[in-house]
Short mmCIF file of C-alpha atoms in Angstrom, two decimals:
data_model
loop_
_atom_site.label_atom_id
_atom_site.label_comp_id
_atom_site.label_asym_id
_atom_site.label_seq_id
_atom_site.Cartn_x
_atom_site.Cartn_y
_atom_site.Cartn_z
CA MET L 1 -9.60 -9.69 -13.58
CA ALA L 2 -6.83 -11.59 -11.82
CA GLU L 3 -7.48 -12.23 -8.15
CA THR L 4 -4.66 -12.73 -5.74
CA ASP L 5 -4.05 -15.82 -3.65
CA ILE L 6 -3.73 -13.67 -0.56
CA LYS L 7 -7.04 -13.83 1.28
CA SER L 8 -8.32 -10.84 3.16
CA ARG L 9 -8.28 -10.97 6.95
CA LYS L 10 -10.45 -9.33 9.54
CA ASP L 11 -7.77 -7.82 11.79
CA LEU L 12 -4.18 -6.63 11.77
CA LEU L 13 -2.89 -7.18 15.30
CA ASP L 14 0.81 -8.01 15.07
CA VAL L 15 3.66 -8.86 12.72
CA GLU L 16 4.34 -12.39 14.00
CA SER L 17 1.14 -13.78 12.52
CA LEU L 18 1.70 -12.26 9.08
CA SER L 19 2.96 -14.72 6.51
CA ILE L 20 5.74 -13.66 4.19
CA GLY L 21 3.17 -13.78 1.35
CA GLU L 22 0.89 -11.38 3.22
CA ILE L 23 3.78 -9.03 3.96
CA GLU L 24 4.87 -9.03 0.32
CA TYR L 25 1.27 -8.44 -0.74
CA LEU L 26 0.93 -5.42 1.58
CA LEU L 27 4.27 -3.94 0.49
CA LYS L 28 3.39 -4.39 -3.17
CA THR L 29 -0.08 -2.90 -2.68
CA ALA L 30 1.30 0.16 -0.89
CA GLY L 31 3.22 1.12 -4.06
CA PRO L 32 0.19 2.07 -6.19
CA PHE L 33 -1.28 3.92 -3.19
CA LYS L 34 1.84 6.04 -2.88
CA GLU L 35 1.59 6.91 -6.58
CA LEU L 36 -1.88 8.33 -5.97
CA PHE L 37 -0.31 11.13 -3.94
CA ARG L 38 1.07 12.63 -7.16
CA ARG L 39 -2.39 12.99 -8.71
CA SER L 40 -4.36 16.21 -8.38
CA VAL L 41 -7.21 14.17 -6.84
CA LYS L 42 -5.48 12.12 -4.15
CA LYS L 43 -8.63 10.33 -3.13
CA VAL L 44 -10.10 7.06 -4.40
CA PRO L 45 -13.67 5.84 -3.74
CA THR L 46 -12.70 2.40 -2.41
CA LEU L 47 -14.12 2.69 1.13
CA ARG L 48 -16.99 5.03 0.33
CA GLY L 49 -19.76 4.63 2.89
CA LYS L 50 -17.49 2.82 5.37
CA THR L 51 -16.68 4.17 8.81
CA VAL L 52 -13.25 4.20 10.40
CA LEU L 53 -12.99 4.97 14.09
CA THR L 54 -9.76 5.95 15.78
CA LEU L 55 -9.61 5.04 19.44
CA PHE L 56 -6.40 6.20 21.12
CA TYR L 57 -6.05 5.44 24.81
CA GLU L 58 -2.49 6.77 24.56
CA PRO L 59 -1.88 10.06 22.81
CA SER L 60 -0.20 9.93 19.41
CA THR L 61 -0.89 12.75 17.04
CA ARG L 62 1.30 11.36 14.28
CA THR L 63 0.03 7.83 14.07
CA ARG L 64 -3.58 8.91 14.48
CA THR L 65 -3.25 11.59 11.81
CA SER L 66 -1.55 9.15 9.47
CA PHE L 67 -4.43 6.68 9.83
CA GLU L 68 -6.95 9.48 9.39
CA VAL L 69 -5.32 10.73 6.20
CA ALA L 70 -5.12 7.15 4.90
CA ALA L 71 -8.80 6.54 5.62
CA ASN L 72 -9.81 9.90 4.14
CA ARG L 73 -7.92 9.17 0.94
CA LEU L 74 -9.90 5.94 0.65
CA SER L 75 -13.12 7.99 1.01
CA ALA L 76 -14.08 6.43 4.35
CA ASP L 77 -15.79 8.53 7.00
CA VAL L 78 -13.40 8.97 9.89
CA THR L 79 -14.39 9.63 13.47
CA ASN L 80 -12.09 10.07 16.41
CA PHE L 81 -13.40 8.67 19.67
CA ALA L 82 -11.91 11.17 22.08
CA VAL L 83 -10.90 8.93 24.93
CA SER L 84 -9.88 11.45 27.53
CA THR L 85 -13.18 13.28 27.35
CA SER L 86 -15.36 10.21 27.00
CA ALA L 87 -17.13 7.92 29.39
CA VAL L 88 -13.88 5.98 29.65
CA VAL L 89 -12.66 8.46 32.24
CA LYS L 90 -15.94 7.91 34.04
CA GLY L 91 -15.02 4.26 34.45
CA GLU L 92 -16.66 2.59 31.47
CA SER L 93 -14.92 -0.71 30.73
CA ILE L 94 -13.28 -1.36 27.38
CA LEU L 95 -15.86 -3.96 26.46
CA ASP L 96 -18.72 -1.60 27.29
CA THR L 97 -17.10 0.97 25.03
CA ILE L 98 -16.85 -1.65 22.29
CA GLU L 99 -20.55 -2.53 22.70
CA THR L 100 -21.32 1.13 22.12
CA LEU L 101 -19.10 1.27 19.05
CA GLN L 102 -20.59 -1.96 17.73
CA ALA L 103 -24.04 -0.37 17.94
CA MET L 104 -22.70 2.50 15.83
CA ARG L 105 -21.83 -0.04 13.10
CA THR L 106 -18.25 1.01 12.68
CA ASP L 107 -16.43 -0.95 9.96
CA TYR L 108 -12.83 -0.39 11.06
CA ILE L 109 -11.39 0.41 14.49
CA VAL L 110 -7.87 1.76 14.83
CA ILE L 111 -6.74 1.37 18.41
CA ARG L 112 -3.77 2.28 20.55
CA HIS L 113 -3.61 1.19 24.18
CA ALA L 114 -0.95 1.10 26.88
CA ALA L 115 -1.79 -2.51 27.74
CA SER L 116 -0.58 -5.32 25.47
CA GLY L 117 -3.37 -7.46 24.10
CA VAL L 118 -6.22 -4.95 24.27
CA PRO L 119 -6.59 -4.72 20.45
CA ALA L 120 -6.81 -8.53 20.27
CA LEU L 121 -9.45 -8.53 23.00
CA ILE L 122 -11.48 -5.94 21.14
CA ALA L 123 -11.07 -7.80 17.85
CA LYS L 124 -12.64 -10.86 19.45
CA HIS L 125 -15.71 -8.90 20.50
CA THR L 126 -16.50 -6.88 17.41
CA LYS L 127 -17.36 -7.48 13.79
CA ALA L 128 -15.33 -4.44 12.81
CA SER L 129 -11.82 -4.90 11.46
CA VAL L 130 -9.34 -3.95 14.18
CA LEU L 131 -6.00 -2.34 13.35
CA ASN L 132 -3.50 -2.30 16.17
CA ALA L 133 -1.84 1.12 16.24
CA GLY L 134 0.42 0.13 19.12
CA ASP L 135 -0.31 -1.83 22.29
CA GLY L 136 2.03 -1.69 25.28
CA TYR L 137 5.40 -3.26 24.56
CA HIS L 138 3.77 -5.77 22.26
CA ALA L 139 3.28 -4.69 18.65
CA HIS L 140 2.96 -1.85 16.17
CA PRO L 141 2.37 -3.67 12.89
CA THR L 142 1.70 -0.70 10.59
CA GLN L 143 4.94 0.93 11.78
CA ALA L 144 6.77 -2.29 10.86
CA LEU L 145 5.11 -2.34 7.44
CA LEU L 146 5.97 1.28 6.66
CA ASP L 147 9.54 0.67 7.81
CA ALA L 148 9.81 -2.39 5.58
CA PHE L 149 8.33 -0.47 2.64
CA THR L 150 10.86 2.34 3.22
CA VAL L 151 13.81 -0.08 3.34
CA ARG L 152 12.54 -1.77 0.16
CA GLU L 153 12.52 1.60 -1.63
CA VAL L 154 16.28 1.92 -1.12
CA PHE L 155 17.10 -1.82 -1.19
CA PRO L 156 14.76 -3.70 -3.55
CA GLN L 157 16.59 -6.85 -2.43
CA THR L 158 16.47 -6.94 1.37
CA GLU L 159 18.04 -10.39 1.69
CA LYS L 160 21.23 -10.21 3.82
CA LYS L 161 21.03 -6.43 4.27
CA LYS L 162 21.90 -5.34 7.79
CA ILE L 163 19.85 -3.17 10.11
CA LEU L 164 21.05 -1.87 13.46
CA ILE L 165 18.32 -0.82 15.90
CA VAL L 166 19.53 1.59 18.56
CA GLY L 167 17.97 2.59 21.87
CA ASP L 168 15.46 1.24 24.36
CA ILE L 169 14.84 -2.18 22.84
CA LEU L 170 13.20 -3.56 25.96
CA HIS L 171 10.22 -1.19 26.10
CA SER L 172 9.79 -0.67 22.39
CA ARG L 173 6.98 -2.23 20.43
CA VAL L 174 8.53 -0.58 17.38
CA ALA L 175 11.78 -2.49 17.96
CA ARG L 176 9.82 -5.70 18.40
CA SER L 177 7.61 -5.35 15.33
CA THR L 178 10.19 -3.77 13.04
CA SER L 179 12.92 -6.30 13.89
CA THR L 180 10.44 -9.12 13.28
CA ILE L 181 9.41 -7.87 9.85
CA MET L 182 12.99 -7.14 8.77
CA ARG L 183 13.97 -10.64 9.81
CA LYS L 184 11.06 -12.08 7.82
CA LEU L 185 12.36 -10.16 4.82
CA GLY L 186 15.73 -11.86 5.19
CA MET L 187 17.66 -9.03 6.83
CA ASP L 188 20.26 -9.39 9.56
CA VAL L 189 19.14 -7.55 12.68
CA SER L 190 21.33 -6.24 15.49
CA VAL L 191 20.60 -4.00 18.42
CA LEU L 192 22.60 -1.46 20.37
CA GLY L 193 21.57 -0.02 23.71
CA PRO L 194 22.26 0.20 27.41
CA GLY L 195 22.42 -3.19 29.10
CA SER L 196 19.39 -2.21 31.15
CA LEU L 197 17.31 -1.66 28.00
CA VAL L 198 18.25 -4.66 25.86
CA PRO L 199 16.16 -7.75 26.61
CA LYS L 200 18.07 -10.78 27.85
CA GLY L 201 15.57 -13.14 26.26
CA ARG L 202 16.01 -11.77 22.75
CA PRO L 203 15.64 -14.02 19.71
CA ASP L 204 18.72 -16.00 18.57
CA TYR L 205 19.09 -14.07 15.33
CA MET L 206 19.44 -10.76 17.14
CA ASN L 207 23.05 -9.71 17.88
CA ALA L 208 23.55 -7.18 20.63
CA PHE L 209 26.27 -4.55 20.65
CA TRP L 210 27.08 -2.44 23.69
CA ASN L 211 28.92 0.42 21.99
CA TRP L 212 28.81 2.28 18.69
CA GLU L 213 32.30 1.36 17.67
CA ASP L 214 31.55 -2.37 17.59
CA ALA L 215 28.13 -1.78 16.06
CA LEU L 216 29.48 0.29 13.16
CA ALA L 217 32.29 -2.21 12.63
CA TRP L 218 29.47 -4.70 11.85
CA LYS L 219 28.84 -2.51 8.72
CA PRO L 220 25.09 -1.96 8.92
CA ASP L 221 23.22 -0.76 5.79
CA VAL L 222 20.55 0.96 7.88
CA VAL L 223 20.73 2.49 11.35
CA TYR L 224 17.31 2.68 13.00
CA LEU L 225 17.25 5.06 15.95
CA LEU L 226 14.46 4.59 18.48
CA ARG L 227 12.94 7.50 20.30
CA VAL L 228 13.91 7.95 23.92
CA GLN L 229 10.51 7.74 25.55
CA MET L 230 10.73 10.56 28.04
CA GLU L 231 7.19 9.89 29.25
CA ARG L 232 8.09 6.31 30.17
CA GLN L 233 11.16 7.17 32.18
CA GLU L 234 9.62 6.99 35.65
CA GLN L 235 12.15 4.29 36.30
CA GLN L 236 15.73 5.34 35.73
CA PHE L 237 17.33 3.16 33.06
CA PHE L 238 20.12 5.64 32.31
CA PRO L 239 21.46 8.58 34.33
CA SER L 240 20.52 11.57 32.14
CA LEU L 241 19.62 12.60 28.59
CA ALA L 242 23.05 14.18 28.08
CA GLU L 243 24.62 10.95 29.21
CA TYR L 244 22.39 8.96 26.87
CA HIS L 245 23.38 11.16 23.95
CA ARG L 246 27.06 10.84 24.72
CA VAL L 247 27.00 7.05 25.02
CA TYR L 248 24.14 5.83 22.79
CA GLY L 249 23.05 8.82 20.71
CA LEU L 250 24.08 9.54 17.15
CA THR L 251 26.59 12.27 17.98
CA SER L 252 28.27 14.58 15.46
CA GLU L 253 31.29 12.35 15.38
CA ARG L 254 29.34 9.13 14.84
CA PHE L 255 27.17 10.85 12.25
CA LYS L 256 30.30 11.72 10.24
CA GLN L 257 31.15 8.04 10.11
CA VAL L 258 27.56 7.11 9.15
CA GLU L 259 27.62 9.73 6.39
CA GLY L 260 31.05 8.64 5.19
CA GLU L 261 29.88 5.06 4.82
CA GLY L 262 26.58 6.02 3.20
CA ILE L 263 24.48 4.29 5.85
CA TYR L 264 20.73 5.05 5.73
CA LEU L 265 19.07 6.53 8.81
CA MET L 266 15.57 5.81 10.07
CA HIS L 267 13.54 6.86 13.10
CA PRO L 268 9.85 6.29 13.91
CA GLY L 269 9.38 9.88 15.12
CA PRO L 270 8.86 12.15 16.84
CA VAL L 271 12.55 12.91 17.08
CA ASN L 272 14.28 14.22 20.22
CA ARG L 273 16.99 16.32 18.61
CA GLY L 274 20.18 16.29 20.59
CA VAL L 275 19.21 13.11 22.45
CA GLU L 276 19.06 10.10 20.13
CA ILE L 277 20.05 12.09 17.05
CA VAL L 278 22.21 15.13 16.40
CA ASP L 279 20.63 18.06 14.52
CA GLU L 280 22.68 17.91 11.34
CA ALA L 281 21.73 14.26 10.72
CA MET L 282 18.16 15.39 10.05
CA THR L 283 19.11 16.99 6.74
CA TYR L 284 21.41 14.15 5.62
CA GLU L 285 20.33 12.98 2.17
CA ARG L 286 20.12 9.37 3.28
CA CYS L 287 17.98 10.24 6.28
CA LEU L 288 14.66 8.50 5.49
CA ILE L 289 12.56 9.97 8.30
CA ASN L 290 10.31 12.11 6.09
CA GLN L 291 9.91 9.25 3.63
CA GLN L 292 8.76 7.06 6.52
CA VAL L 293 5.98 9.55 7.25
CA GLU L 294 4.75 9.59 3.65
CA ASN L 295 5.06 5.83 3.36
CA GLY L 296 3.05 5.46 6.56
CA ILE L 297 -0.02 6.80 4.80
CA ALA L 298 0.43 4.51 1.78
CA THR L 299 0.99 1.37 3.86
CA ARG L 300 -1.97 2.15 6.12
CA MET L 301 -4.12 2.57 3.00
CA ALA L 302 -2.90 -0.85 1.86
CA ALA L 303 -3.79 -2.35 5.25
CA LEU L 304 -7.30 -0.83 5.22
CA TYR L 305 -7.78 -2.03 1.64
CA TRP L 306 -6.71 -5.55 2.56
CA LEU L 307 -8.77 -6.05 5.73
CA LYS L 308 -12.39 -7.08 5.51
CA PRO L 309 -14.81 -6.51 8.39
CA GLY L 310 -16.91 -9.49 9.55
CA GLU L 311 -20.39 -10.07 8.14
CA ASP L 312 -23.44 -8.66 9.85
CA ASP L 313 -25.87 -11.13 11.34
CA MET R 1 -17.02 -26.00 -18.03
CA GLY R 2 -18.73 -26.32 -21.39
CA SER R 3 -17.12 -26.39 -24.83
CA GLU R 4 -14.77 -23.79 -26.25
CA ARG R 5 -14.98 -22.07 -29.61
CA THR R 6 -12.18 -20.04 -31.17
CA LEU R 7 -13.48 -16.62 -32.19
CA LEU R 8 -10.17 -15.21 -33.41
CA SER R 9 -6.80 -16.78 -34.10
CA GLY R 10 -3.52 -14.94 -33.59
CA GLU R 11 -3.69 -13.65 -37.18
CA GLY R 12 -7.33 -12.71 -36.59
CA ILE R 13 -6.26 -10.55 -33.64
CA THR R 14 -3.59 -8.82 -35.74
CA GLU R 15 -6.16 -8.09 -38.42
CA LYS R 16 -8.60 -6.60 -35.88
CA VAL R 17 -5.83 -4.54 -34.28
CA ASN R 18 -5.02 -3.07 -37.70
CA GLU R 19 -8.70 -2.33 -38.30
CA LEU R 20 -8.97 -0.55 -34.93
CA ALA R 21 -5.86 1.46 -35.78
CA ALA R 22 -7.32 2.47 -39.15
CA GLN R 23 -10.67 3.49 -37.64
CA ILE R 24 -8.96 5.56 -34.97
CA ARG R 25 -6.66 7.19 -37.52
CA LYS R 26 -9.61 8.11 -39.72
CA ASN R 27 -11.78 9.40 -36.90
CA CYS R 28 -9.15 11.52 -35.18
CA GLY R 29 -8.02 13.37 -38.32
CA ASN R 30 -5.13 15.60 -37.33
CA GLU R 31 -5.73 15.42 -33.60
CA VAL R 32 -3.26 12.91 -32.12
CA PRO R 33 -5.02 11.18 -29.22
CA ALA R 34 -3.48 9.72 -26.07
CA PHE R 35 -4.03 6.03 -25.33
CA VAL R 36 -4.92 4.57 -21.96
CA GLY R 37 -5.06 0.82 -21.42
CA VAL R 38 -7.09 -0.81 -18.66
CA TYR R 39 -5.13 -3.54 -16.82
CA THR R 40 -4.16 -6.19 -17.77
CA ARG R 41 -4.93 -6.92 -21.39
CA GLY R 42 -6.32 -3.52 -22.27
CA VAL R 43 -2.74 -2.31 -21.79
CA THR R 44 -1.49 -4.90 -24.27
CA LEU R 45 -4.22 -3.97 -26.75
CA ALA R 46 -3.32 -0.26 -26.47
CA LYS R 47 0.36 -1.08 -27.05
CA ARG R 48 -0.44 -3.10 -30.16
CA VAL R 49 -2.66 -0.44 -31.69
CA LYS R 50 0.02 2.15 -30.92
CA GLN R 51 2.54 -0.10 -32.66
CA ALA R 52 0.25 -0.33 -35.71
CA LEU R 53 0.19 3.49 -35.87
CA GLN R 54 3.93 3.86 -35.25
CA ASP R 55 4.79 5.22 -38.72
CA GLU R 56 2.09 7.88 -38.85
CA TRP R 57 1.85 8.79 -35.17
CA PRO R 58 5.05 7.89 -33.34
CA GLU R 59 4.22 10.46 -30.66
CA ILE R 60 1.12 8.78 -29.16
CA ALA R 61 1.36 8.87 -25.35
CA LEU R 62 0.43 5.65 -23.57
CA GLY R 63 -0.94 5.40 -20.05
CA THR R 64 -2.24 2.57 -17.89
CA LEU R 65 -5.15 2.32 -15.48
CA ASP R 66 -5.99 -0.10 -12.71
CA VAL R 67 -9.68 0.18 -11.83
CA SER R 68 -9.57 -2.01 -8.69
CA LEU R 69 -9.97 0.88 -6.25
CA TYR R 70 -13.03 2.09 -8.21
CA ARG R 71 -14.87 -1.21 -8.55
CA ASP R 72 -18.47 -1.38 -7.35
CA ASP R 73 -18.27 -4.99 -6.20
CA LEU R 74 -15.40 -4.89 -3.68
CA ASP R 75 -17.71 -5.91 -0.84
CA ALA R 76 -18.64 -9.08 -2.70
CA LEU R 77 -15.06 -10.25 -3.20
CA GLU R 78 -13.31 -12.78 -0.96
CA SER R 79 -10.02 -10.92 -1.14
CA ALA R 80 -8.87 -7.51 -2.25
CA PRO R 81 -7.73 -7.48 -5.90
CA LYS R 82 -4.01 -7.13 -6.54
CA LEU R 83 -3.20 -3.53 -7.42
CA GLU R 84 -1.17 -2.40 -10.39
CA SER R 85 0.24 1.07 -10.88
CA SER R 86 -1.98 3.48 -12.72
CA ASP R 87 0.39 5.60 -14.73
CA ILE R 88 -0.81 8.51 -16.84
CA PRO R 89 2.41 10.10 -18.15
CA PHE R 90 0.68 13.02 -19.91
CA GLY R 91 -1.55 15.92 -18.91
CA VAL R 92 -5.15 14.75 -19.14
CA ASP R 93 -6.65 18.27 -19.23
CA GLY R 94 -7.81 19.11 -22.74
CA THR R 95 -6.48 15.86 -24.21
CA ARG R 96 -8.45 13.51 -26.43
CA VAL R 97 -8.15 10.13 -24.73
CA ILE R 98 -8.93 6.70 -26.11
CA LEU R 99 -9.51 4.02 -23.48
CA PHE R 100 -8.66 0.42 -24.37
CA ASP R 101 -10.16 -2.71 -22.89
CA GLU R 102 -9.95 -6.18 -24.37
CA VAL R 103 -13.59 -7.14 -23.81
CA MET R 104 -16.65 -4.99 -23.25
CA TYR R 105 -19.31 -6.78 -21.26
CA THR R 106 -21.49 -5.23 -18.52
CA GLY R 107 -19.88 -1.80 -18.85
CA ARG R 108 -18.93 -1.67 -15.17
CA THR R 109 -15.20 -1.73 -15.82
CA THR R 110 -15.62 1.11 -18.30
CA ARG R 111 -17.59 3.11 -15.74
CA ALA R 112 -14.79 2.60 -13.22
CA ALA R 113 -12.11 3.48 -15.80
CA LEU R 114 -13.90 6.73 -16.66
CA ASP R 115 -14.02 7.66 -12.99
CA VAL R 116 -10.30 6.99 -12.55
CA LEU R 117 -9.48 9.04 -15.63
CA MET R 118 -11.57 12.01 -14.44
CA ASP R 119 -9.58 12.03 -11.19
CA TYR R 120 -6.49 12.78 -13.29
CA GLY R 121 -8.05 15.77 -15.03
CA ARG R 122 -10.60 16.90 -17.60
CA PRO R 123 -10.02 15.31 -21.01
CA SER R 124 -11.43 17.16 -24.04
CA ARG R 125 -13.06 13.92 -25.11
CA VAL R 126 -12.95 10.24 -24.13
CA GLU R 127 -13.57 7.34 -26.50
CA LEU R 128 -13.53 3.62 -25.98
CA ALA R 129 -11.86 0.96 -28.10
CA VAL R 130 -12.38 -2.78 -27.46
CA LEU R 131 -11.20 -5.90 -29.21
CA VAL R 132 -14.43 -7.78 -28.48
CA ASP R 133 -17.91 -6.49 -27.65
CA ARG R 134 -19.86 -9.38 -26.17
CA GLY R 135 -23.06 -7.48 -25.32
CA ASN R 136 -25.06 -7.99 -22.09
CA ARG R 137 -24.64 -4.40 -20.95
CA GLU R 138 -25.78 -3.37 -17.46
CA LEU R 139 -24.93 0.32 -17.91
CA PRO R 140 -25.69 2.72 -20.78
CA LEU R 141 -22.16 2.76 -22.25
CA GLN R 142 -21.10 1.79 -25.78
CA PRO R 143 -17.68 1.43 -27.41
CA ASP R 144 -16.62 3.77 -30.24
CA TYR R 145 -14.21 1.31 -31.87
CA VAL R 146 -14.94 -2.42 -31.97
CA GLY R 147 -12.80 -5.23 -33.38
CA LEU R 148 -15.35 -8.04 -33.15
CA LYS R 149 -18.96 -8.08 -32.05
CA VAL R 150 -20.27 -11.38 -30.75
CA ASP R 151 -23.57 -12.50 -29.22
CA THR R 152 -23.17 -14.28 -25.90
CA GLU R 153 -25.22 -15.42 -22.94
CA ALA R 154 -24.53 -14.05 -19.45
CA GLY R 155 -23.01 -17.38 -18.29
CA ASP R 156 -20.47 -17.52 -21.14
CA TYR R 157 -16.88 -16.43 -20.80
CA VAL R 158 -14.93 -14.63 -23.49
CA ALA R 159 -11.18 -15.08 -23.02
CA VAL R 160 -8.77 -12.82 -24.88
CA ARG R 161 -5.27 -14.23 -24.71
CA PHE R 162 -2.18 -12.29 -25.76
CA ALA R 163 1.27 -13.85 -26.06
CA GLU R 164 2.63 -11.01 -23.86
CA ASP R 165 0.37 -11.92 -20.93
CA ASP R 166 -0.55 -15.56 -21.51
CA ASP R 167 0.78 -18.81 -22.91
CA ARG R 168 -1.30 -18.64 -26.08
CA GLU R 169 -2.79 -16.12 -28.49
CA GLY R 170 -6.40 -15.91 -29.62
CA VAL R 171 -9.95 -15.07 -28.58
CA PHE R 172 -12.01 -17.93 -27.19
CA LEU R 173 -15.64 -18.30 -26.23
CA ASN R 174 -16.36 -20.75 -23.41
CA TYR R 175 -20.02 -21.69 -23.14
CA GLY R 176 -21.33 -21.59 -19.60
#
């Protein structure tokens, strides 16, 4: 049986540290996993007897469910560590929590945390494989992988294809991770957003546009709309949601142009209809949002399959 | 690496493929089976036997299986095996299926292949065809159709090489 040159790793913490070979391996591996969904038995015995723990310090029903479905389809036992009701609210430190989880002999930990770097810290202190499901403004590697897989489905050759990322670039780990992976796959990446939400210190390859007209004149192949993070708007970066929609949202008028030019639409979900995206765009045939959800399960299965927990003492 | 002995030449393989085709034809009577090849070279073997039966049974359906996700030794591997697409383009329920693998050895691959197949449905019957049976079974499974039976030691390596997958054609025994 042919073995691959791509060695397993213990953790998946960010996109930056993934080599192009590792990315290609994960994208290729996700394909056969997606095909399983068409079988009557959607489950394979690969991780039988292994335990996957989801540890979400920030709520995210979608990402957590996607990981849970992925782990279930690999026959792992999945447990959710309910953070808000746990000792964490009683003041237990993260490392104490990890000690507890280590004693439970968990094989994989899926973690989301509001502070950047927490998954890496945990990875250092546990033998379990750690999958970063989003940390602060830092990284969301499985989102990047599912986005890349989705783009590859419509453009098998990603080289020189153009993606425009729209919205709050500054506070978005999705923007960071997804732009990084698209760049690694040879795509041209541009961003569009309010001046207050586009980082000044962005990488050289990343063009910034300040209005839709200029951005669409760049002829993107994919427009990637970010979610307006209502819960993170304690600080005012733009005057109002209606104002955001008018200036930076995909309005009816802009959608007509997108549709006319056959540009693909993506969004990490959940969608704020009428804010970043107009209702009718949701049923557009080149809107890939539902595909992204399905692909999320397949790529997370590929990630779980690839990672290998550390050895017991 | 020890010495190498050629067990079958390219012509030898063709002869064995034709024998397998004849045995299958005889055994199945009027019931046209479906073929399923186990990646990588079991797929090539299945294609060749199908080709040999082209005139009589042009309608044989051909599927492929990757057993990686069903292996029992994943924990012992350094890296996760590369996955291929399992593709069963016919309804498995009630179908007579013949599995193809190039070499039968411990029987563990066959066990995994049976498990994959059962997750697609309930075949009326499953049989196994192999080009080479090299013995040393670790599970109670036996092939129904065998091209060549050869005695080997556990440390030996039997290499089936097909022009479609490799740079040469033949069956070789490398002594451990």
